[in-house]
Amino acid sequence: MDALPIQSLLPQVRQALISSNQLIIEAPTGAGKSTALPFAMLDWPEINGRILMLEPRRVAARSIAAYLARNRQQSLGQDIGFRVRGDTRVGSNTKLEIITEGILTRMIQQDPTLEGVAVVIFDEIHERHLTTDLGLALALEVQASLRDDLKIVAMSATLQGLDFTKLMPQAMHLCSDGRSFPVSISYSAPPTNLRDSNTMPSWLSHMGKVILAMFNDAATLGVSEPQQRGSLLAFLPGRAEILKLQDYLASRLPQDVTLHPLYGELPAELQDAAIAPPTRGQRKLVLSTNVAESSLTIEGITMVVDSGYRRQASFNPRTGVTRLGLKRISQASAQQRAGRAGRLSAGFCLRLWPQEEQGRLAAADDPEILSGDLLPVVLEAANWGVKSLAELPLLTQPNPGNEAVAWELLAALELVDETHKLTAHGRAAYQFGASPRLAHMMVKAQLMTRGSDDQQLLGLACLLAALLAGRASGGPGCDVLDKLPSLLRGPDNHQVKQWLTRCQLRESPAHYLKAANNYDVALLLALAYPDRIARARGQAGFLLANGTGVTVDSQDALASAEWLVVADFQEQEGRSSGRAYLAAMLPPALLTTELAFLCHWQEEAGWDDAKARFSAERQLRLGKLILKREALPKVDKQLKRQALLTVIRQRGLNLLNLDDRVRQLQFRLTLAQSEDPTLFPDCSDSALLDSLDAWLGPYLDDISQLKQLAELDIYGLLLNRLSWAARQQLEEWLPGHWPMATGTHAPIRYDDSGRALLSVRLQEALGMSDSPKLLKGKLSVTMELLSPAQRPLALTADLASFWRGPYEEVKKEMRGRYPKHLWPDDPANTLPTKYTKKRMGTMSS
C-alpha cells in the first residue's frame, strides 16, 4: 500500500482532521482511499476512538477488512473488524470497523452520541443508496447537536451529481490522483438478426459468445496477448442473468478457466472465492452484478465485458410495489466498470452496445431516494423523532408521492399516529430490525399469544419473516406454506433463530414448522399485507385490496382459490396485472373473525344510466374489495353531491356549461396566474377537476338530473372564486375590451396559446403607433384588422411595422373595393374614424 497515490495526500488529510470536523475526499479508482487511508489512520494518535468506515456492499466490507487485517498481520477482530447483516467480526479492542450503511443507522438510533467513535468515513458515497443518504443525514445531525468533535469524511471516485455545498458548506475538499493503467475500449452491439432463445435473451446469448471469443480468439477483438493471459470480469444486471450465462458457459470454457458468480445474495465463501487470486496456471471468469463496480479489486482481472445493463428498482406508489426493470447504465458506471480492467496492468474493455449510444447515456445514475420504496426510511425517521424527511439534512429530497404513501402505510400498520409520531407498537416493531410490515406482524403475533402456553403463532411469524426477508424460492409454485421447509437448510436459518431468541422462544425452527398450517399462515400474512388481500375475478386472476390486479400461474394450486393474501408480486411491463410469487390461500372465515377489523361499512351513491336516477347502497369494504351490498332507500344530499362529483370526474367537464365566456375567463386567469399565482387560482380544466368539491360541490344540492348540470352558471361560479382585488386586477391587466379613440370598445379574445387578439376595423386603428400592451406591458396584443365589411385583412402584433410595410399592399387592393372609406397614405398619423369619407365630410362641415 506504500505505493498507492493516496499516500502523498495523507499529511493533508491528517492536518484537515485536526483543523476541521468535515472532510470531502475525491480520489479516482486505484488511489487507495478505501485501504491505505483507513490503514494509516489506525496509527494517528490524534484520532482518539474508533473509526467506522461505511461500504455500500457486504462483499466489499468483508473483503477490505480481511485485506487490511492481513497487512497488519492480525486476524479479524483485533485492530480491524467488520459488521454486516448476519456476520460480525469485531472485538473489544477493535479500532477500525468496516460496516455496511444500515449498520450505522442502527448504531446511531441506539446511541445518538456514538460514544467511543472518533471518525465516520462514508466510502463510495456517489452510489447514493438510500441507506447512504440516511446514514449521512443522521451522522450530520449527531455532529451538529451532540458531538461537535465527531469527524465525518465523505469519499468518492467522483463528485459528479453530488452537491455538498449546502449540506457540508464548511467541509475541506481534498483531491488525490488515481492509479490505473490504460484500458482499451471496444464496442460490440448484439446483431439485430439475433433472436431470443427459449432460455436467454438475444443480448445475453451475444454476451456468452463474446466471452468465449475473448478466451479463445481474442486477437480478432483487439485483445493483446498479455491481456488474454489474464482473467475476465463480466458485468450483468442481476442474479438471474448470471445463472443463465453460467449454465451456458460452464461446459464451453477452456480447461484453464474457472468460472465464478458474484452477487449480493451469494454465500460469503463463494464471494471470497470470486475475488481471490486465481490458482497458478489458471485464469478466472467472474460473472458479477455491479457489486464489483467499485471498492473491490478482483485479483488478475485484465479484461472486462460490460453488458451495459443494470437492475433498477422503481417504486410504484399506486400499487405499493417495487418493480425491478432492466435499464441502461450511466456514463459514470460505464467508466467505473471499464476501470476494473486497468487496476493492476493495461487492460481491455468490450462494451456490448453501439459506440454512438455511449454519448446518449445519462451522465450519472439517479439517487435511490428519488425512485425507491421509502417505507423503511420513514420508520427510521419516525424513530429519530422527525415528522418528515424534509427535516433531515439529505443530499437529495425524496419523491413526495413515495414519502406520502410510506407514512400512510405506517399509520395503517399502527406504527405511527396521525402526526407521524412513533407509537408504542411502532417502538416495539422497530426493535426487531426487520422491514416495517414484517416487524408489525411479529409484534401482533406477540400480542395474540401473550399469556398463553401455546406460542406456535409467534414462532410461525418468525419463520415467515425470515422467509420473506430473504425472498427464498424454496421450489416451484408460489404457496408460502410449501416454501417454509427451505428455512431449515438455507442461509435464512440463522435469521430465524435470531428472531426466535429475541421472542424468547426456546423451541427449534423445525418445531414451529411442524405445526404450521394454512389458516395461521394466511392470518399472519394478512396482518403484514392487509392491502394485498386478493379476491378471484375469473379468468382475469385476482384483484388486490389496493385495486391492483395479479395473476397466478394457471398450473399453480392457488390459481383456483377464491381468496389469497399475496406477500410478494411484481408488476409486469406492458401488462395491467402483476405476477404473484409468494402467496397463501385465505380462508374466508378469517374476514369475519380475526381479520374483521380490516372491513368497514360505508355508504356510496352513483348515477344509474339505465334508470336515469341516483342510487345508493351500504357497502362492506376491504380496501377496494366490496364484500357485501345493502340498498339504501333514500339518498341524502351529501351522498348525492359526492355521486355527482364522481360522475363529472369520470365523464369530464363537458357535462357543465363551459361556454365561450367561461373559456375566455379561463384563458385570462391562466395568463394572470403566471404573473401572480398567489392572487389568482388555477382554473385550467385539470385544476377544476381536482378541486370540484370546493368550487362546485356547494351548488349541487338541488340537482336531481344530469341535464341540470348544464344550467349552472359556471362563469359566475368561477368569477366568485376571485376576491374583489383580484377582479379589479384582472380587468386592469387583461381586459375583455379595448377602448378605441373612436369610442368603440373593441373585443379582445384570448386563446390557449396565451395570445390576446383584438379585432377592429382598420380605419378605427389609424393613428395608433403600436399594438396595445397588456399584463404590465409583457403581452403585445395581436391586432386583427378588418375590412369595412368586418372581414379579416391583416394579423399583426407589431402595428408600427404593419403601417410601414404590408399596409401598402392592403391599401392598393382595398381602395378599389371600398372607395367610400378612408385609405390614407400616412396611416400612422391619420385620425381614426368609424365613418365613410362622405359622412366624415358632412360631420366636419
PDB file of N, CA, C and O in Angstrom, residues 39 153 213 285 293 399 450 534 574 688 734 764:
ATOM      1  N   PHE A  39      -6.076   2.468   6.855  1.00  0.00           N
ATOM      2  CA  PHE A  39      -4.963   1.723   7.453  1.00  0.00           C
ATOM      3  C   PHE A  39      -4.004   2.679   8.150  1.00  0.00           C
ATOM      4  O   PHE A  39      -3.553   2.424   9.276  1.00  0.00           O
ATOM      5  N   VAL A 153     -16.071  12.035   7.197  1.00  0.00           N
ATOM      6  CA  VAL A 153     -15.309  12.049   5.947  1.00  0.00           C
ATOM      7  C   VAL A 153     -16.171  11.420   4.861  1.00  0.00           C
ATOM      8  O   VAL A 153     -16.641  10.287   5.008  1.00  0.00           O
ATOM      9  N   ALA A 213     -15.111 -15.964 -27.136  1.00  0.00           N
ATOM     10  CA  ALA A 213     -14.133 -15.453 -28.095  1.00  0.00           C
ATOM     11  C   ALA A 213     -12.975 -14.755 -27.381  1.00  0.00           C
ATOM     12  O   ALA A 213     -11.827 -14.824 -27.828  1.00  0.00           O
ATOM     13  N   LEU A 285     -12.985 -16.427 -14.744  1.00  0.00           N
ATOM     14  CA  LEU A 285     -14.082 -15.675 -15.334  1.00  0.00           C
ATOM     15  C   LEU A 285     -15.060 -15.383 -14.202  1.00  0.00           C
ATOM     16  O   LEU A 285     -15.606 -16.317 -13.599  1.00  0.00           O
ATOM     17  N   GLU A 293     -18.387  -3.062  -9.172  1.00  0.00           N
ATOM     18  CA  GLU A 293     -18.174  -1.820  -9.918  1.00  0.00           C
ATOM     19  C   GLU A 293     -17.187  -0.902  -9.221  1.00  0.00           C
ATOM     20  O   GLU A 293     -16.459  -0.154  -9.865  1.00  0.00           O
ATOM     21  N   ASN A 399     -38.858  11.695  -3.310  1.00  0.00           N
ATOM     22  CA  ASN A 399     -40.078  11.813  -4.107  1.00  0.00           C
ATOM     23  C   ASN A 399     -41.251  12.016  -3.148  1.00  0.00           C
ATOM     24  O   ASN A 399     -41.513  11.169  -2.297  1.00  0.00           O
ATOM     25  N   ARG A 450     -49.732 -13.583  23.952  1.00  0.00           N
ATOM     26  CA  ARG A 450     -49.304 -13.180  25.297  1.00  0.00           C
ATOM     27  C   ARG A 450     -50.155 -13.898  26.353  1.00  0.00           C
ATOM     28  O   ARG A 450     -51.377 -13.968  26.267  1.00  0.00           O
ATOM     29  N   ALA A 534     -56.516 -10.608  -1.618  1.00  0.00           N
ATOM     30  CA  ALA A 534     -56.981 -10.637  -3.008  1.00  0.00           C
ATOM     31  C   ALA A 534     -58.178 -11.560  -3.173  1.00  0.00           C
ATOM     32  O   ALA A 534     -58.269 -12.609  -2.525  1.00  0.00           O
ATOM     33  N   GLY A 574     -45.847  -3.676 -19.668  1.00  0.00           N
ATOM     34  CA  GLY A 574     -46.751  -3.914 -20.776  1.00  0.00           C
ATOM     35  C   GLY A 574     -48.003  -4.670 -20.400  1.00  0.00           C
ATOM     36  O   GLY A 574     -48.837  -4.964 -21.263  1.00  0.00           O
ATOM     37  N   LEU A 688     -59.611  22.412 -12.230  1.00  0.00           N
ATOM     38  CA  LEU A 688     -61.025  22.456 -11.851  1.00  0.00           C
ATOM     39  C   LEU A 688     -61.536  21.072 -11.465  1.00  0.00           C
ATOM     40  O   LEU A 688     -62.311  20.919 -10.520  1.00  0.00           O
ATOM     41  N   LEU A 734     -55.771  42.362 -17.944  1.00  0.00           N
ATOM     42  CA  LEU A 734     -56.258  41.596 -19.095  1.00  0.00           C
ATOM     43  C   LEU A 734     -57.735  41.904 -19.343  1.00  0.00           C
ATOM     44  O   LEU A 734     -58.611  41.074 -19.060  1.00  0.00           O
ATOM     45  N   GLU A 764     -60.462  52.290 -37.755  1.00  0.00           N
ATOM     46  CA  GLU A 764     -60.515  52.698 -36.352  1.00  0.00           C
ATOM     47  C   GLU A 764     -59.155  52.577 -35.661  1.00  0.00           C
ATOM     48  O   GLU A 764     -58.978  53.092 -34.551  1.00  0.00           O
TER      49      GLU A 764
END
